[in-house]
Coordinates of C-alpha atoms in Angstrom, one line a residue:
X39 CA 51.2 -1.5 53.4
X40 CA 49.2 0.6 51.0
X41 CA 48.6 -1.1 47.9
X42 CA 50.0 0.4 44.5
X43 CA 47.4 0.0 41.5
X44 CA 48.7 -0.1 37.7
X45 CA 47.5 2.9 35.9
X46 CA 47.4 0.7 32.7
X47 CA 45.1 -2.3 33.7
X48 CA 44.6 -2.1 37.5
X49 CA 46.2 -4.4 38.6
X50 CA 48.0 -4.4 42.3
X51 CA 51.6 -3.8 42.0
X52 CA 52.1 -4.9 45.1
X53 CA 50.7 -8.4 45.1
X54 CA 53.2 -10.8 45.4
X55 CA 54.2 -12.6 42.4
X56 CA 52.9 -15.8 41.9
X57 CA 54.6 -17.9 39.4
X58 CA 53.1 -21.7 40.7
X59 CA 49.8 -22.7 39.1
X60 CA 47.5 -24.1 41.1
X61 CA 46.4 -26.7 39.3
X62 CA 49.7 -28.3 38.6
X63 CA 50.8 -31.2 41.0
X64 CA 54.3 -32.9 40.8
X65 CA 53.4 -36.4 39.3
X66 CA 54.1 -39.6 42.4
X67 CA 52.9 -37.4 45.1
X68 CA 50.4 -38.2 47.6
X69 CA 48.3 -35.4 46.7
X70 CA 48.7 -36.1 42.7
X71 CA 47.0 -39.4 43.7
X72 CA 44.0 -38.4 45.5
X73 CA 43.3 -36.3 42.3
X74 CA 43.6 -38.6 40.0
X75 CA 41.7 -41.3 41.9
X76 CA 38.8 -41.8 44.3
X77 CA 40.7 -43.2 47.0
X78 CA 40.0 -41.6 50.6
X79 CA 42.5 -39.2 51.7
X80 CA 44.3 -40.3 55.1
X81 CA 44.0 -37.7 58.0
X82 CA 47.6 -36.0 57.1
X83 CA 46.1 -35.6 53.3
X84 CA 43.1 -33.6 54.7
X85 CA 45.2 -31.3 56.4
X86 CA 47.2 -30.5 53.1
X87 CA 44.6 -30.6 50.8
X88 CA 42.6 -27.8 53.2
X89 CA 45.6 -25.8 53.4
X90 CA 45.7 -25.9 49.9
X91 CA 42.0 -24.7 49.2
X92 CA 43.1 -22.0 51.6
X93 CA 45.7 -20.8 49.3
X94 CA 43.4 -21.0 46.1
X95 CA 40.9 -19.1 48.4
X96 CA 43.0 -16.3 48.8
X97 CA 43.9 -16.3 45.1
X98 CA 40.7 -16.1 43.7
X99 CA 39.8 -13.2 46.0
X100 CA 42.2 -11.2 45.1
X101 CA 41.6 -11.8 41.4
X102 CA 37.8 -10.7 42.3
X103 CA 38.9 -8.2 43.3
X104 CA 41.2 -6.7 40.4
X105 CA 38.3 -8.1 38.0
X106 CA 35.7 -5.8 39.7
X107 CA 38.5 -2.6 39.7
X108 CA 39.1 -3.6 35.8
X109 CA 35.6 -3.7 35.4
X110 CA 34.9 -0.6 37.0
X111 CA 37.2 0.9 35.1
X112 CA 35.9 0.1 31.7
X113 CA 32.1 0.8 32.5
X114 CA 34.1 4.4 33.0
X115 CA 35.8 4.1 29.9
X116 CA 32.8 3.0 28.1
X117 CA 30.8 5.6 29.8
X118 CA 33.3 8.6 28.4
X119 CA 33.6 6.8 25.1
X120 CA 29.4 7.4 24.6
X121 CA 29.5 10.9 26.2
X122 CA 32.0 12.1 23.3
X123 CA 30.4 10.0 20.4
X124 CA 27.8 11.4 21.4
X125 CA 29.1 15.2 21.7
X126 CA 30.9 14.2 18.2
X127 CA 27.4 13.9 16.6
X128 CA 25.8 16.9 17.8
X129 CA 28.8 18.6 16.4
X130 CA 29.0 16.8 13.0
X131 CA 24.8 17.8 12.9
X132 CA 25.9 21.1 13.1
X133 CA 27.9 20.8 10.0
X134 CA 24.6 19.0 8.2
X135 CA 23.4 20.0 4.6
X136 CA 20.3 19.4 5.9
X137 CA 20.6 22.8 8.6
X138 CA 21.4 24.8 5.0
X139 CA 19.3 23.4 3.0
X140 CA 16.6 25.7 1.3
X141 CA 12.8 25.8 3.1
X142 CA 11.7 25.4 -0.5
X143 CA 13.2 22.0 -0.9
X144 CA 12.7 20.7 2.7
X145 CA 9.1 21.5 2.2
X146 CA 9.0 19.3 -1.1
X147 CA 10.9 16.2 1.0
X148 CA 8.2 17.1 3.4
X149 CA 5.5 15.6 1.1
X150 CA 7.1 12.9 0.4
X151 CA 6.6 11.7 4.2
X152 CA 3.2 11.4 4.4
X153 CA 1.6 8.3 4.9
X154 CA -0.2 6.8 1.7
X155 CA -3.9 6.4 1.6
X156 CA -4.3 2.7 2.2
X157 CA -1.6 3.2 5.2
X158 CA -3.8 5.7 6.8
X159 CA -5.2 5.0 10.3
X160 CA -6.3 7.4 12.8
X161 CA -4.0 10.8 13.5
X162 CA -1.2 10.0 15.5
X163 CA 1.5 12.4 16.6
X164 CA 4.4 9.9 15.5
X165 CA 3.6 10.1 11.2
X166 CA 4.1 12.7 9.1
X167 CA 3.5 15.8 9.2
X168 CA 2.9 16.1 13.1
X169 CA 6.4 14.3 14.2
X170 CA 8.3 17.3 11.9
X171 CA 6.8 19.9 14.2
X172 CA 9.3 18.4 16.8
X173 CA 12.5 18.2 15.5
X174 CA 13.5 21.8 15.1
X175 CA 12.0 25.4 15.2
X176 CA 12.6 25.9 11.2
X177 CA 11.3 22.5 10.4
X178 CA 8.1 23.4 12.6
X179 CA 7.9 26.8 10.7
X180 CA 8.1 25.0 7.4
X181 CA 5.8 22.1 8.3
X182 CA 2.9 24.5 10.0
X183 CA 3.9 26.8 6.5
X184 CA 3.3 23.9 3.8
X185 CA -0.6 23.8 3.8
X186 CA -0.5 20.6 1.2
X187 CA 1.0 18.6 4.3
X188 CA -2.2 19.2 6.3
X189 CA -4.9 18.4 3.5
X190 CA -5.6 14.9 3.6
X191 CA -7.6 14.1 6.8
X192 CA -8.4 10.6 7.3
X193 CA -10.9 9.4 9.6
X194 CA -11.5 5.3 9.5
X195 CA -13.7 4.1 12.4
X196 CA -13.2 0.3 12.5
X197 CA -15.8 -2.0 14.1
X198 CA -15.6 -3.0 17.5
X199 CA -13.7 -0.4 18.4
X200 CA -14.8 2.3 21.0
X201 CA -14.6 5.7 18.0
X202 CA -14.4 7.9 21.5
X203 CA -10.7 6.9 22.0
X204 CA -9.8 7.9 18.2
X205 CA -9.7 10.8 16.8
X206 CA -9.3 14.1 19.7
X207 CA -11.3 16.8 17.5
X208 CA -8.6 19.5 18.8
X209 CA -6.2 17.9 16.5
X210 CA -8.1 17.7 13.8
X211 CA -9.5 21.5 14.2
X212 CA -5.9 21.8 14.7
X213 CA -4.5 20.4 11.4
X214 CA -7.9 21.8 9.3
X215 CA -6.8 25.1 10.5
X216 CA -3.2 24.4 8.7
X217 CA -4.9 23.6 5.6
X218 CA -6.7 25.5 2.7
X219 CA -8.1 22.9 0.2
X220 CA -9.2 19.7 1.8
X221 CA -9.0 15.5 0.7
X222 CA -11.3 14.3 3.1
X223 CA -11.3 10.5 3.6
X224 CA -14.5 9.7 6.4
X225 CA -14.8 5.9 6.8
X226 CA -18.0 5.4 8.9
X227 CA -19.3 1.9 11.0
X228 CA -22.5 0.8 11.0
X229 CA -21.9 -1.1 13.9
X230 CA -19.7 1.3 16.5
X231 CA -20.9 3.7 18.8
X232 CA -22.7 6.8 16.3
X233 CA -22.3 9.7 18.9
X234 CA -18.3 10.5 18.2
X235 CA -18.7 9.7 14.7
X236 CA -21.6 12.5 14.0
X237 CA -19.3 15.0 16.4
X238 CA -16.5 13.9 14.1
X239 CA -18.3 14.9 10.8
X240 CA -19.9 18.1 12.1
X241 CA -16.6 19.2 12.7
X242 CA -15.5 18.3 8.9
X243 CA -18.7 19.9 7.6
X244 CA -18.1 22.9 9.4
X245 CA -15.0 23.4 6.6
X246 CA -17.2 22.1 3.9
X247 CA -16.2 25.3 1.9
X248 CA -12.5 23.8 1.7
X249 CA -13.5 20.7 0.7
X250 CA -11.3 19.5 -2.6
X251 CA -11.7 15.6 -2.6
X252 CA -14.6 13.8 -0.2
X253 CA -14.3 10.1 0.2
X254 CA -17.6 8.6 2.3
X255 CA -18.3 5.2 3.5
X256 CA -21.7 5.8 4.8
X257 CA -23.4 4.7 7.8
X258 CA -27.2 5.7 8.1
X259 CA -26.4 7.9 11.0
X260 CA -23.8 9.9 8.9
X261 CA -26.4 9.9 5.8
X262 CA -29.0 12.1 7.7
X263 CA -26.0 14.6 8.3
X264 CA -25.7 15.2 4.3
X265 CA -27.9 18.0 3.9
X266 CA -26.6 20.1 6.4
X267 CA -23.5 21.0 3.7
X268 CA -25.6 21.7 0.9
X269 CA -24.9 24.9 -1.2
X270 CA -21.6 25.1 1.0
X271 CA -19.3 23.0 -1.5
X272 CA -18.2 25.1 -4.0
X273 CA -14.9 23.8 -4.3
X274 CA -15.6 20.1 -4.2
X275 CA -13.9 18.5 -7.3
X276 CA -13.9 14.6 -6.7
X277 CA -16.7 13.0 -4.6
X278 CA -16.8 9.3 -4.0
X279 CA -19.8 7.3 -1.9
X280 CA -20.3 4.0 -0.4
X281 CA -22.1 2.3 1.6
X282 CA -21.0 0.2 4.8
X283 CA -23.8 -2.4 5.7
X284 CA -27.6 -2.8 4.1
X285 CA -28.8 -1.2 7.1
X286 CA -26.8 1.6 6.0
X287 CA -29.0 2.1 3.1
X288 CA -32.7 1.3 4.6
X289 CA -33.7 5.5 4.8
X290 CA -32.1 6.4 1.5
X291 CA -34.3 7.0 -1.5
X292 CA -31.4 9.5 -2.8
X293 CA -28.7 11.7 -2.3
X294 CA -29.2 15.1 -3.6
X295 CA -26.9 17.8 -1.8
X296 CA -24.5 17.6 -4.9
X297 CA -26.8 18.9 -7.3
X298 CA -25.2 22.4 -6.4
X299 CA -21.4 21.6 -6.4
X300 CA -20.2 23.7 -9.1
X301 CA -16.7 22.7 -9.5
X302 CA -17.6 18.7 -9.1
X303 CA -16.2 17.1 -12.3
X304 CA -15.3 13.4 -10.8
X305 CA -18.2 11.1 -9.0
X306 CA -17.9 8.0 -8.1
X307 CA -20.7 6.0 -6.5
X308 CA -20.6 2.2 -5.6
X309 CA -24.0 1.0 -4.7
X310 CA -23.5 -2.6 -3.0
X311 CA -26.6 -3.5 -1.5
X312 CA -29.4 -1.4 -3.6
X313 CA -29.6 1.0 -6.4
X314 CA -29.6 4.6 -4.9
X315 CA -29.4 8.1 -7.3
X316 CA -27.1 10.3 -6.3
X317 CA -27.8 13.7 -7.8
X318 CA -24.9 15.8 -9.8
X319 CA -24.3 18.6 -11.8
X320 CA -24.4 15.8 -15.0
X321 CA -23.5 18.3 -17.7
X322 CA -20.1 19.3 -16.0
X323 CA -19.1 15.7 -15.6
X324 CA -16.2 14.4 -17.0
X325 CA -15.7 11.1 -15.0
X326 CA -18.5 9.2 -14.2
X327 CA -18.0 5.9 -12.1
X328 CA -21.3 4.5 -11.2
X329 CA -22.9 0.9 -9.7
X330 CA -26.7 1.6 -10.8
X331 CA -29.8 0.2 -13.0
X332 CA -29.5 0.6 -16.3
X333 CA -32.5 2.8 -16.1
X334 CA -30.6 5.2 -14.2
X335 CA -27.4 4.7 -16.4
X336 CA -29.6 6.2 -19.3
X337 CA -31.2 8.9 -17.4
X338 CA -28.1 10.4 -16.1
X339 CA -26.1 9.8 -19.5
X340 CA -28.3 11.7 -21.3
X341 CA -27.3 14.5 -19.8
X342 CA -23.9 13.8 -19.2
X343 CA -22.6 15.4 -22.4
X344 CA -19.1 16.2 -21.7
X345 CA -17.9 13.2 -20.0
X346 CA -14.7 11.5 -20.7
X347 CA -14.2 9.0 -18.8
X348 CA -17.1 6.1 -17.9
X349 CA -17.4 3.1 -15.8
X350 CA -21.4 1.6 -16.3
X351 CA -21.6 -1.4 -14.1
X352 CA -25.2 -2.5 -14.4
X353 CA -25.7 -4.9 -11.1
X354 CA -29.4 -4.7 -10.4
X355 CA -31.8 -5.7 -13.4
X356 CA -32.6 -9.1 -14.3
X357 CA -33.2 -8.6 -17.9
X358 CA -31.3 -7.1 -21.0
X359 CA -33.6 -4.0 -21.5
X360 CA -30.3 -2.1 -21.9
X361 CA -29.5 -3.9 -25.3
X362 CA -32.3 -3.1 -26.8
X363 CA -32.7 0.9 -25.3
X364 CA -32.2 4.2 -27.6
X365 CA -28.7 5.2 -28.3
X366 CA -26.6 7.3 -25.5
X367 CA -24.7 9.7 -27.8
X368 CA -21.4 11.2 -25.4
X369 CA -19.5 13.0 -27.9
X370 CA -16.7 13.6 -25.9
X371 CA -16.2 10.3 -24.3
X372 CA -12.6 8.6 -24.9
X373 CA -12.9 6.0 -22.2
X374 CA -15.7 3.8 -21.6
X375 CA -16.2 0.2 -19.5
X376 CA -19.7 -1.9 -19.2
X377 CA -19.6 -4.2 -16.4
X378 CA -22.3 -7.3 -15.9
X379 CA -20.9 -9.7 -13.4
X380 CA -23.4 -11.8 -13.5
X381 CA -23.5 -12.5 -17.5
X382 CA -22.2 -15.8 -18.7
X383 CA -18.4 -16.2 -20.9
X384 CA -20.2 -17.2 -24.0
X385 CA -22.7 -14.2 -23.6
X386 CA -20.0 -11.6 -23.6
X387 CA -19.6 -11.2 -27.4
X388 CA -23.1 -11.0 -27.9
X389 CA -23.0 -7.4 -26.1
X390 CA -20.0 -6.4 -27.3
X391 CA -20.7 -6.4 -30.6
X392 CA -24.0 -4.2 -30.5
X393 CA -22.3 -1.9 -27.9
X394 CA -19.5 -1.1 -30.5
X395 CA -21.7 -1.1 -33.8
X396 CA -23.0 1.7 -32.1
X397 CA -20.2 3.4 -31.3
X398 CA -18.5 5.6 -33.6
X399 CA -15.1 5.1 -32.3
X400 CA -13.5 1.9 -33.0
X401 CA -12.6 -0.2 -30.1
X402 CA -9.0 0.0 -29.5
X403 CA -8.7 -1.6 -25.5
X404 CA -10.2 -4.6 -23.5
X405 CA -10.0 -5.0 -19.9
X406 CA -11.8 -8.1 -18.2
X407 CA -12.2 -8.4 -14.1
X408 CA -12.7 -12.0 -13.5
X409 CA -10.7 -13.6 -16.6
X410 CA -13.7 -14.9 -19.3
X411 CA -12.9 -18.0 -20.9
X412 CA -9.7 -18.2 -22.8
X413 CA -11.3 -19.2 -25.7
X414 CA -13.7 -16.3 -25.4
X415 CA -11.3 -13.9 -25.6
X416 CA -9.5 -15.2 -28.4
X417 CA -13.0 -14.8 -30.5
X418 CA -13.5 -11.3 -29.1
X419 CA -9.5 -10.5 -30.2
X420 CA -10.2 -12.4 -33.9
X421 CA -13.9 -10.6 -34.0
X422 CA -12.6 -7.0 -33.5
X423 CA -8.9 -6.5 -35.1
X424 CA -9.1 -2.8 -33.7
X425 CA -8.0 -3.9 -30.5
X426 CA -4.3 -3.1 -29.9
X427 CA -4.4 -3.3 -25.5
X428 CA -5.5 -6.2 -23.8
X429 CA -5.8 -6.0 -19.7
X430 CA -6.9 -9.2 -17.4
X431 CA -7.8 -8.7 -13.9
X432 CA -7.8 -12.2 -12.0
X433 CA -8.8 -12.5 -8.8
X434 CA -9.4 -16.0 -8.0
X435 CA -6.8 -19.0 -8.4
X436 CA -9.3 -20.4 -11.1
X437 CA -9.4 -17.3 -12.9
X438 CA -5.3 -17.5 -12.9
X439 CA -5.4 -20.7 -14.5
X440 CA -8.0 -19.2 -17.5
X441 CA -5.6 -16.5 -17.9
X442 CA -2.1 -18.7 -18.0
X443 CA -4.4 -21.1 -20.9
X444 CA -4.9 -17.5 -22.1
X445 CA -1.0 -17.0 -22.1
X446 CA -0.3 -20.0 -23.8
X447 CA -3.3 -19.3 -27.0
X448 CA -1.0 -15.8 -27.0
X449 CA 2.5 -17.5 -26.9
X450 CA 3.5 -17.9 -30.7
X451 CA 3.8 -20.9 -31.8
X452 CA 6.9 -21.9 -34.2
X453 CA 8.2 -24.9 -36.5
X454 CA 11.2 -23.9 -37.9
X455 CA 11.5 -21.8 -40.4
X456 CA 8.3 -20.4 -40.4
X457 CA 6.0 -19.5 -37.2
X458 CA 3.0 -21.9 -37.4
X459 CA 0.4 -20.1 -35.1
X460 CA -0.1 -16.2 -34.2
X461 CA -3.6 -15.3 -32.1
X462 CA -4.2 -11.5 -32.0
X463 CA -1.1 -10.3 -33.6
X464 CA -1.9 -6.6 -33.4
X465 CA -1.9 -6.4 -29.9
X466 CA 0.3 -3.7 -28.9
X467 CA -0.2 -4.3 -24.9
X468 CA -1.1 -7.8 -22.9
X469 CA -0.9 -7.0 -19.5
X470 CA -2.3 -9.2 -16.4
X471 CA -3.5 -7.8 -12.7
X472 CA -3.5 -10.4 -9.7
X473 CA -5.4 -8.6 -6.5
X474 CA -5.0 -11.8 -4.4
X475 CA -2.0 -13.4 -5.8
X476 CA -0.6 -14.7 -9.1
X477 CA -0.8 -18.6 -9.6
X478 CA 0.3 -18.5 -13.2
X479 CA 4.0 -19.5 -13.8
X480 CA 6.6 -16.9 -14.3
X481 CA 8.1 -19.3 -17.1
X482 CA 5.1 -19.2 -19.2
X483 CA 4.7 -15.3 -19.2
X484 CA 8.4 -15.2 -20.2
X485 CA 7.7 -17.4 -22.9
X486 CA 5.2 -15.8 -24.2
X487 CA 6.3 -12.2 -23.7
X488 CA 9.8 -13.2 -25.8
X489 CA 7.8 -15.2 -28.8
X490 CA 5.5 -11.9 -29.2
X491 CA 8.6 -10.0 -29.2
X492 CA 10.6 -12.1 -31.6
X493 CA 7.9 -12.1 -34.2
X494 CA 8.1 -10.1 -37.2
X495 CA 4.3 -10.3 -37.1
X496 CA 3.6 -9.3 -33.7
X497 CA 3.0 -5.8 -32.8
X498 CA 3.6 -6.0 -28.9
X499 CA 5.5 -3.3 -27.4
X500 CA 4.7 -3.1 -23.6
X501 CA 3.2 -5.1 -20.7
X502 CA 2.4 -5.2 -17.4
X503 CA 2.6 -8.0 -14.7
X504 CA 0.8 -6.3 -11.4
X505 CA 0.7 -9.1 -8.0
X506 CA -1.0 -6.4 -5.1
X507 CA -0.2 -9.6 -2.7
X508 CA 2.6 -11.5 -2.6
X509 CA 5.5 -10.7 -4.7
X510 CA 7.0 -11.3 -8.2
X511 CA 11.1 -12.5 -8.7
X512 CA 10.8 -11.7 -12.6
X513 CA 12.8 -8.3 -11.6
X514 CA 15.9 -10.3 -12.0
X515 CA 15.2 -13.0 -14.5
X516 CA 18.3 -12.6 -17.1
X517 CA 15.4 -12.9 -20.2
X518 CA 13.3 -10.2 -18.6
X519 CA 16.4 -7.7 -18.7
X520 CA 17.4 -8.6 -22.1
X521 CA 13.7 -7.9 -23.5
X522 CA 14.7 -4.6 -22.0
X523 CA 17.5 -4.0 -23.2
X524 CA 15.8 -4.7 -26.8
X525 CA 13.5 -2.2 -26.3
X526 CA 10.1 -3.9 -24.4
X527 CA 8.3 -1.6 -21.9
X528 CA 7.6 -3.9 -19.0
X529 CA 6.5 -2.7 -16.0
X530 CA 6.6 -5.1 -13.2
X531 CA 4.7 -4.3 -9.7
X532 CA 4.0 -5.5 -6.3
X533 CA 1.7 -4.1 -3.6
X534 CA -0.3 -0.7 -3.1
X535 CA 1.6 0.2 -6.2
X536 CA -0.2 -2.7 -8.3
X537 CA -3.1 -2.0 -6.9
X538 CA -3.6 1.7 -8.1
X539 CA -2.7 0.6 -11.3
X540 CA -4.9 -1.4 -11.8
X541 CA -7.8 0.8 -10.3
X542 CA -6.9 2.5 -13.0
X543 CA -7.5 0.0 -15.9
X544 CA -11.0 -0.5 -14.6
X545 CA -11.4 3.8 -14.3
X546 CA -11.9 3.2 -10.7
X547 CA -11.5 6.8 -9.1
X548 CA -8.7 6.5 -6.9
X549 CA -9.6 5.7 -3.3
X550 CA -7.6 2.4 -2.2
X551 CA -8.7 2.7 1.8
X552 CA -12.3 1.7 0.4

C-alpha cells in the first residue's frame, strides 16, 4: 500500500492509529511487576517483554522516520524563507535614500570614515577609503573623486616586525596618485630591517611637492635621505621631527633642508636624546614647538619675530644661564609655555616671576605637566591675580593625589552665613588632564566645582575633567547636570578625544601616533 503523507505536517496518513502508550502498564500484572522491581523475569515474561520491545521498535522507527520528513521539510522551508528575505532586501535597497542621495553629501559622510591618526596602522584594503571603492560604481567614482580621502598616508614600521610584508608601494603610488595635498605620517625603526623602509620614503619624497603636513620619527637610515627633498617643498605648512633611538641621532649635527620651505609656518621638534638644530624659515614662523638648549632657544627667537604660538622646553643645560640672558622681544606672541622638568616645586616661582616682569602682557593662564606642589600653586595663584585659567596635567598616581590636595585648597570653604575661605577667586577656568588615569575622587571635584559656582565671589565659569585612559561616570551624576543646567561649561572627556585636548593646553602640534 502506498503511503499517504499530510501536506500540513508530514505525517503518514496511513499509519495505523495508535491510541495505547507504551509506557502505561495495567497495575497487578506480571509485567507491571518486573518494572517496578528487580525481580528476575520467568521464561514466559521474557517472551512478552521481547515481544513488547518489538512493538516499541517498530514505533520509534516510524516516528524517525516522520521526524527526518518533518525535518526535511523545514530545512526547505527555512531555506525559501532566507532566499526571499533576502530578495526582500535587495529590493528595499533599491528604494534606499542612500542610492539618491547627492555625491556632494556622500563625499562629506566619506570623511567622516577615515580612521583617526592614533588608530592608524599600515594600509589595509578593509578601512576607509579603500573598502568604498567596493561597494558600488558611484561610490567608487566619488571616493577615487574626493582627493581629501587620499591625503593622509600613514606609514608606522613597528619593531620586530619584517617592514617587507607592510606597506605594497603600488598601493601607496596608487592612493598618492588620488591625492593633491599630502599629511604624511612616516614612523621609522631603528631596529627593523632599513632596506623597505628607505624604498618606502623614496617613494614619498618623490611627491615631496605635494607635501602639506610631514610627521617623521627618524631613524639614522631615513635621516641621510633628508636632503634629497630639499628645495622641492614648497607647500609644506606643518613639519614635526623625532627621533626613535640614540643611535638614531649619532650622525646628526643638524637638519637643514627646511631652511627653503616657503610656506612652513608650524615646526615642531622634540629632541629626546640630544640637542639637534633644525633649520627654518624663523621669520615666517608662527608656532614654534621646540625640545632644545637655551642657547639655541635664543638664537632662533631672535629671529622668530612673528610667532604666535611657543612651547620652550629647555632639557639640556645644567645651569640657569637663561634667567639671566638679554630679553627675547616677540611682539606678536599671544601664547607662550617654558618647560624645565628637572627644576624643583619650590623653584618654580622664582622663574616665573622674572619671566613675566619681562613680559609686557600680563599673565592671564597656567598650565603645569606633572602637578607642582599644591601649596605652590596656591602662592603662584595669590602671587599673580592676573590669572583667570588654571590647567593640571597629572600623569602619575602621586601627582593625582597633589592635584585632589589641590582641589580641596580650591573647594570654598563655608560657616554659615558667611564663606570663611576663598583661594584664587578669579579663576575663570580649573581644569585637570589625566594621561594614565584619574585617581582623584569624582566627589571631591563635584564639591569643589559646585562651592566655586555657588560663590558670589568666585569667578569660575568653565572646566574640564580629561581621563585619555580609563573612563569617567560624572556624565550622569544628577549635580554635574544641574551645574549645567545653571549655566557651567563643563566639558567631560575620555580617550583619543582627551588626549588631543590636552596636547593642546601644552601647544603640542597635533600628532597623537608619536
Amino acid at each position: 500500500m502506498v503511503a499517504s503523507i499530510c501536506s500540513q505536517c508530514g505525517a503518514d496518513a496511513s499509519a495505523p492509529a495508535e491510541k495505547r502508550r507504551y509506557f502505561e502498564v495495567a497495575p497487578g500484572t506480571p509485567h507491571h511487576r518486573l518494572l517496578n522491581s528487580n525481580d528476575a523475569p520467568l521464561d514466559s515474561d521474557v517472551t512478552f517483554v521481547k515481544s513488547e520491545i518489538a512493538k516499541i521498535d517498530d514505533r520509534l522507527a516510524y516516528l524517525d522516520g516522520r521526524a527526518a520528513r518533518l525535518r526535511e521539510q523545514l530545512q526547505q522551508v527555512e531555506e525559501e524563507h532566507a532566499s526571499l528575505s533576502s530578495y526582500r532586501e535587495k529590493n528595499c535597497t533599491i528604494l534606499s535614500p542612500l542610492r539618491r542621495m547627492p555625491s556632494e553629501v556622500l563625499s562629506e559622510i566619506f570623511s567622516c570614515t577615515l580612521p583617526s591618526v592614533s588608530a592608524a596602522e599600515n594600509c589595509q584594503i578593509q578601512e576607509s577609503p579603500w573598502v568604498l571603492t567596493h561597494i558600488s560604481r558611484r561610490w567608487r567614482a566619488i571616493t577615487v573623486s574626493n582627493h581629501s580621502l587620499w591625503s593622509h598616508i600613514d606609514i608606522i614600521y613597528p619593531p620586530d616586525t619584517d617592514p617587507a610584508s607592510l606597506y605594497p608601494l603600488s598601493m601607496v603610488e596608487t592612493q598618492i596618485s588620488r591625492a593633491q595635498k599630502l599629511t604624511v605620517h612616516f614612523r621609522g625603526c631603528e631596529t627593523t630591517d632599513s632596506r623597505p623602509q628607505i624604498e618606502m620614503f623614496q617613494c614619498l619624497a618623490k611627491h615631496s611637492s605635494q607635501w602639506d603636513e610631514l610627521y617623521l620619527l627618524l631613524t639614522s637610515a631615513i635621516f641621510s635621505l633628508l636632503p634629497s627633498f630639499q628645495d622641492r617643498i614648497p607647500m609644506l605648512r606643518r613639519l614635526q621631527i623625532e627621533w626613535d633611538t640614540e643611535e638614531s641621532q649619532e650622525a646628526a649635527e643638524s637638519i637643514d633642508c627646511f631652511q627653503t620651505a616657503s610656506s612652513l609656518v608650524n615646526i615642531s621638534v622634540r629632541n629626546r636624546f640630544r640637542s639637534i638644530p633644525v633649520l627654518a624659515p624663523l621669520l615666517q614662523l608662527v608656532h614654534y614647538d621646540v625640545d632644545a638648549t637655551w642657547e639655541m632657544h635664543s638664537e632662533f627667537l631672535k629671529i622668530s619675530q612673528n610667532l604666535v604660538v611657543a612651547r620652550i622646553c629647555v632639557d639640556f643645560d645644567e645651569d640657569d644661564q637663561w634667567l639671566d640672558s638679554e630679553v627675547v622681544v616677540l611682539p606678536c606672541l599671544r601664547q607662550e609655555l617654558a618647560i624645565d622638568t628637572d627644576e624643583e616645586d619650590h623653584r618654580i616661582l622664582e622663574y616665573l616671576e622674572p619671566a613675566v616682569a619681562r613680559s609686557s602682557c600680563p599673565l592671564h593662564r597656567l598650565c603645569f605637566k606633572d602637578c607642582p606642589n599644591a601649596d605652590t600653586v596656591r602662592q603662584i595663584l595669590e602671587r599673580f591675580p592676573s590669572v583667570i585659567d588654571l590647567a593640571i596635567i597629572t600623569r602619575t598616581w602621586i601627582d593625582s593625589m597633589v592635584a585632589e590636595e589641590l582641589i580641596h585648597i580650591l573647594t570654598v570653604s563655608w560657616s554659615e552665613p558667611f564663606e570663611v575661605k576663598i583661594v584664587a577667586p578669579q579663576l575663570r577656568n580649573i581644569s585637570f588632564g589625566f594621561p594614565h588615569g584619574s585617581y582623584v575622587k569624582d566627589s571631591i571635584y563635584i564639591e569643589m566645582l559646585k562651592s566655586c559656582w555657588n560663590s558670589n565671589n568666585c569667578a569660575l565659569q568653565s572646566s574640564a575633567l580629561l581621563v585619555a585612559f580609563g573612563a569617567t561616570n560624572l556624565g550622569t551624576d544628577a549635580d554635574i547636570g544641574v551645574l549645567r543646567e545653571e549655566g557651567l561649561d563643563l566639558l567631560l572627556l575620555e580617550g583619543e578625544d582627551a588626549s588631543r585636548v590636552m596636547d593642546t593646553w601644552l601647544f603640542y602640534s597635533t600628532c597623537s601616533c608619536f
